[in-house]
PDB file of C-alpha atoms and ligand atoms in Angstrom:
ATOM      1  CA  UNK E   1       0.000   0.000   0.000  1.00 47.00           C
ATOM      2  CA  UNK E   2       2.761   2.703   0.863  1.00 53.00           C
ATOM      3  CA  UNK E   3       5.171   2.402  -2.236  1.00 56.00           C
ATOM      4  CA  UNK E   4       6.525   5.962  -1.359  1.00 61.00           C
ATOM      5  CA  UNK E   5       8.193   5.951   1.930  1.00 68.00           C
ATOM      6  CA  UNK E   6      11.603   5.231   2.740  1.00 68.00           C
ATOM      7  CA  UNK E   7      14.128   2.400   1.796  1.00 71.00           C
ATOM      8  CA  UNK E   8      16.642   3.114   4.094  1.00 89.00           C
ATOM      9  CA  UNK E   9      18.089   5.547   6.728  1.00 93.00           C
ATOM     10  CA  UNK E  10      20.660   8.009   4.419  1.00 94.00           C
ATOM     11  CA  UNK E  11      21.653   9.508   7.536  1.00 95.00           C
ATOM     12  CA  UNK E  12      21.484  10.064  11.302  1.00 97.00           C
ATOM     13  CA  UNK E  13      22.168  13.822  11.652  1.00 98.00           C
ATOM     14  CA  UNK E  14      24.442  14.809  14.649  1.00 98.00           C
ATOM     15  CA  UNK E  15      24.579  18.750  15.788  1.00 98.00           C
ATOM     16  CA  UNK E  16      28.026  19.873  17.408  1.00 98.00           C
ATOM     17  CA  UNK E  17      29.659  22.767  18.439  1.00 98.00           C
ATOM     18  CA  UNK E  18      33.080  22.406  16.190  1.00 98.00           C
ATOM     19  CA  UNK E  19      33.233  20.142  13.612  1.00 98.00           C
ATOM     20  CA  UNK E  20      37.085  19.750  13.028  1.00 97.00           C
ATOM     21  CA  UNK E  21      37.436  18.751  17.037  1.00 98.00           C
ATOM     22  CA  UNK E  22      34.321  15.614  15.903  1.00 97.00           C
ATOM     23  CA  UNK E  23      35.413  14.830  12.683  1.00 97.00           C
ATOM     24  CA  UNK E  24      39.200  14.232  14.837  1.00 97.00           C
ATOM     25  CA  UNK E  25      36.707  12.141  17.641  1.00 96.00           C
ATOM     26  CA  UNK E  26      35.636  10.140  14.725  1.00 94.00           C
ATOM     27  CA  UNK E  27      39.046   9.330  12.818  1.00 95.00           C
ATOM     28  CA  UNK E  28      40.510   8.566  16.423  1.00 96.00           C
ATOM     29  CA  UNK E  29      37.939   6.805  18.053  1.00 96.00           C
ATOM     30  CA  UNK E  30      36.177   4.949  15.533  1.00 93.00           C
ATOM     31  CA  UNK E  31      38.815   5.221  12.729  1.00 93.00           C
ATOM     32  CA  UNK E  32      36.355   6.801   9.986  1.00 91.00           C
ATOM     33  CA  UNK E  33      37.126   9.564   7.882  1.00 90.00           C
ATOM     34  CA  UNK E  34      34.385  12.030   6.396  1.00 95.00           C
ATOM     35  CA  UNK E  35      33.689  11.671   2.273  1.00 96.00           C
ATOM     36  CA  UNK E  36      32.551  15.128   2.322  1.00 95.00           C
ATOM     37  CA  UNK E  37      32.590  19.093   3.876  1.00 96.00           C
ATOM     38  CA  UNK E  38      30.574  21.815   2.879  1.00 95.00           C
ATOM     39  CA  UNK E  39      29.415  24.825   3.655  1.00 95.00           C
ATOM     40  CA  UNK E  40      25.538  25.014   3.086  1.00 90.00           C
ATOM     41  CA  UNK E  41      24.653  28.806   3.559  1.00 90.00           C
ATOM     42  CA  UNK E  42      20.742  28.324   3.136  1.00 86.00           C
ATOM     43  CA  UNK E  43      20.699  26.025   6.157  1.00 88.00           C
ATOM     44  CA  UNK E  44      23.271  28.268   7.972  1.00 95.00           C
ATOM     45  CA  UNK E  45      25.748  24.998   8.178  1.00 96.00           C
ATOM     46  CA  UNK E  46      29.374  23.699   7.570  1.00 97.00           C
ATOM     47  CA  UNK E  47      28.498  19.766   7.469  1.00 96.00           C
ATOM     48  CA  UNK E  48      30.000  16.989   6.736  1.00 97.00           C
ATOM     49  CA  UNK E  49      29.055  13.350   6.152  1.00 96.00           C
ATOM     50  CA  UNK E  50      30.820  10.295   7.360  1.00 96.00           C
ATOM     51  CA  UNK E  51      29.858   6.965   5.634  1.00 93.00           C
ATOM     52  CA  UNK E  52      29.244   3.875   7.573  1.00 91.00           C
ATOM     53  CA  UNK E  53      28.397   0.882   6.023  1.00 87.00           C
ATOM     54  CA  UNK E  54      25.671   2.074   3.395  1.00 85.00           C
ATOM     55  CA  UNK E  55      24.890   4.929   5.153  1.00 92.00           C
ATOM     56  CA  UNK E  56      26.105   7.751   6.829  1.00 95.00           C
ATOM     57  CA  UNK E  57      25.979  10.311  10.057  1.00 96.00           C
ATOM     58  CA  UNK E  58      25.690  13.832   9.001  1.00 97.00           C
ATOM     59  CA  UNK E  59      27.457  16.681  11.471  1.00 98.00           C
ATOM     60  CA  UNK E  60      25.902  19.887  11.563  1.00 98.00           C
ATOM     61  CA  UNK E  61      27.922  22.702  12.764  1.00 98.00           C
ATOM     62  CA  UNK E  62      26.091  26.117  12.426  1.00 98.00           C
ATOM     63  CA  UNK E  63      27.074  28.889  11.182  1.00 98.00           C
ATOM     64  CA  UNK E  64      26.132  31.314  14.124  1.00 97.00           C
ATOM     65  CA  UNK E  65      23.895  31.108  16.772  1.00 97.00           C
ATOM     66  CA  UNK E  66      20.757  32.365  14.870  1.00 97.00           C
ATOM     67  CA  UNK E  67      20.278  29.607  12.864  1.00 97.00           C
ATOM     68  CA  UNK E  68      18.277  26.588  13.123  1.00 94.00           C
ATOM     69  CA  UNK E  69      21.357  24.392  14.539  1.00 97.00           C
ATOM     70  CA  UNK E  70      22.423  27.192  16.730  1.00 98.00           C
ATOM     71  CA  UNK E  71      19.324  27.335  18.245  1.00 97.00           C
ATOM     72  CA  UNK E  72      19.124  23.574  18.572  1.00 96.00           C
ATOM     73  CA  UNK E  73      22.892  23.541  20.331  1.00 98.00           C
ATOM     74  CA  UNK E  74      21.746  26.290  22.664  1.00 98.00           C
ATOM     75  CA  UNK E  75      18.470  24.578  24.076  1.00 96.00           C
ATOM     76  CA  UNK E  76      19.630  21.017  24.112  1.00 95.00           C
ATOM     77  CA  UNK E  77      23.614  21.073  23.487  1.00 97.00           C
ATOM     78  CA  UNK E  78      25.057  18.214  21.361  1.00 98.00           C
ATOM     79  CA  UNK E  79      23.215  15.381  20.183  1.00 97.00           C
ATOM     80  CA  UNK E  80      20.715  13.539  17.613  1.00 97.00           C
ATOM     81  CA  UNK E  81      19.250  16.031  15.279  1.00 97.00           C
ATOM     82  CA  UNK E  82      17.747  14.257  12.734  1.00 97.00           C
ATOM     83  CA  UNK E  83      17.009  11.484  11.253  1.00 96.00           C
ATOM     84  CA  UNK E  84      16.904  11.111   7.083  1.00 96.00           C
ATOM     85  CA  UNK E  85      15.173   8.335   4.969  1.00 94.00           C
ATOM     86  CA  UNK E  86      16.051   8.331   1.699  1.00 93.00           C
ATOM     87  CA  UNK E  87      13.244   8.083  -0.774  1.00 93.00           C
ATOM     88  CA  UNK E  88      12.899   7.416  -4.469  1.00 92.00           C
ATOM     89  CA  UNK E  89      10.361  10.724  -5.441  1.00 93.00           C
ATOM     90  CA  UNK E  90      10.015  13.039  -2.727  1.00 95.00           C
ATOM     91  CA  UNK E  91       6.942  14.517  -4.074  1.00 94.00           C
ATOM     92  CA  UNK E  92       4.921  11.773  -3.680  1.00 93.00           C
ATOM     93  CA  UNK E  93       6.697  10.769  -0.712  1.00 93.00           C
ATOM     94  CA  UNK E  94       5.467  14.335   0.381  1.00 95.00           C
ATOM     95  CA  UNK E  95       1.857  14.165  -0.975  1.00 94.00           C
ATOM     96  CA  UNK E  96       1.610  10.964   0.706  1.00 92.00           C
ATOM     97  CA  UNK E  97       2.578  12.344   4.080  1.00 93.00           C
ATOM     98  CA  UNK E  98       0.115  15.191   3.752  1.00 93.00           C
ATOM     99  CA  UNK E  99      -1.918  13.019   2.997  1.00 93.00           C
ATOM    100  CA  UNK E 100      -1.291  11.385   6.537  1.00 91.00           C
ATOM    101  CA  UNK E 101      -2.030  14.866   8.118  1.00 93.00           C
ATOM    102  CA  UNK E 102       1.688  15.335   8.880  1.00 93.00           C
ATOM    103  CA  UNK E 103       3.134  18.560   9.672  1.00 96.00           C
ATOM    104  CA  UNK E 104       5.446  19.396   6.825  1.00 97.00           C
ATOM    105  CA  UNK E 105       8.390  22.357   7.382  1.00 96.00           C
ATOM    106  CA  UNK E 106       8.860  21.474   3.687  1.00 96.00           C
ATOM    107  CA  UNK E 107       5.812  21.611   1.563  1.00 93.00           C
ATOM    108  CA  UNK E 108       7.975  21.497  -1.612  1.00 96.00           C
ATOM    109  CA  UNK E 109      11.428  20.383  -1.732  1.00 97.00           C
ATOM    110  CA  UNK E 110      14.479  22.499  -1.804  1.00 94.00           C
ATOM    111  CA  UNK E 111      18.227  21.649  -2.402  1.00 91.00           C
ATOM    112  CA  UNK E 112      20.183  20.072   0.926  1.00 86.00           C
ATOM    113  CA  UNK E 113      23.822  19.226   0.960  1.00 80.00           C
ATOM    114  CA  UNK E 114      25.053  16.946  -2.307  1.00 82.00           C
ATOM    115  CA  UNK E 115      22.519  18.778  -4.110  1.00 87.00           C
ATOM    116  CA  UNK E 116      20.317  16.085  -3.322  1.00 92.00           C
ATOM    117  CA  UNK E 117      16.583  17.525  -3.491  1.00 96.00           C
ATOM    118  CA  UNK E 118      15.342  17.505   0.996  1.00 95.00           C
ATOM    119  CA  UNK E 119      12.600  18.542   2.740  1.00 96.00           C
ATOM    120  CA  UNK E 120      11.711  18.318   6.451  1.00 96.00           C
ATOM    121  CA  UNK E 121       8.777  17.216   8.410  1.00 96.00           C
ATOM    122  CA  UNK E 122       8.370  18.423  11.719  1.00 95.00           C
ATOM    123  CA  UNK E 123       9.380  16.563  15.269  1.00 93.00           C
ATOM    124  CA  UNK E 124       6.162  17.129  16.688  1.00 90.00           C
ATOM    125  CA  UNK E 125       5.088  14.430  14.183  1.00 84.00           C
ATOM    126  CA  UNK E 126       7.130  11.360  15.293  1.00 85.00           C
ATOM    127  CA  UNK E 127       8.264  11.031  18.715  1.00 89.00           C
ATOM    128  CA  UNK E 128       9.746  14.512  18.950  1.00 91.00           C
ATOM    129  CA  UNK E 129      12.364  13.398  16.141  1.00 94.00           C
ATOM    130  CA  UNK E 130      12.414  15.663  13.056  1.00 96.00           C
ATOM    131  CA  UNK E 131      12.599  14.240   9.698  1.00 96.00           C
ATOM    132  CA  UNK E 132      14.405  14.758   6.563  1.00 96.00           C
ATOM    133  CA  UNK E 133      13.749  13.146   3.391  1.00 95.00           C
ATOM    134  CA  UNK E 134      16.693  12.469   0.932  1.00 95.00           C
ATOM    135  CA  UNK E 135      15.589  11.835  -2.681  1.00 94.00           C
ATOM    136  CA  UNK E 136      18.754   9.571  -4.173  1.00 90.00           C
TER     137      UNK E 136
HETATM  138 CO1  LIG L   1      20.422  15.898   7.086  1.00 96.00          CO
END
């Protein structure tokens, strides 16, 4: 019945307060290097993504303390931030959640990091944990 929801997590999204210092936790400790930085100005982040197994954790260091991240590290400090399914067509993966009477942030889908087409739905929707669809 639901042929538009996701295949697999594309990434577990981690927010921290300095990137370099987690990306040097995660070489040390764990022995994994990041595939990718970048600097995504529309979301006010510098992120990078770490690849593990097929998928990957996602850091998310803001940009200032205004932003969406910033705000997150100030109320809650490090930790989970997101989680991201990937799905094959994001608008009907969309239409279908409206559908569902979810609360989209996202009602149409805008360009995320890897130029990958994202939108968001909102915590409030599933256990408090917001949600990012990935279109691959
Ligand atoms: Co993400």
């Amino acid at each position: 019945m639901i042929t538009v929801l996701p295949y697999n997590i594309h990434h577990v999204a981690i927010a921290v307060e300095d990137l370099d210092a987690s990306l040097a936790d995660f070489a040390d400790k764990y022995g994994i290097a990041p595939i990718s930085i970048e600097t995504v100005e529309e979301q006010g982040v510098r992120e990078s993504m770490i690849a593990v197994g097929g998928s990957h954790i996602q850091l998310l260091q803001p940009l200032g303390p205004d932003t969406p991240v910033g705000k997150f590290l100030s109320r809650n400090g490090e930790g989970l931030h997101h989680i991201a399914f990937a799905v094959t067509d994001i608008e009907a993966a969309l239409a279908h959640l409206q559908q569902e009477g979810a609360r989209l942030i996202d009602s149409t889908p805008r360009i995320g990091g890897g130029g990958h087409r994202i939108a968001f739905v909102h915590p409030a929707d599933l256990a408090g944990t917001l949600i990012e669809l990935v279109e691959v």
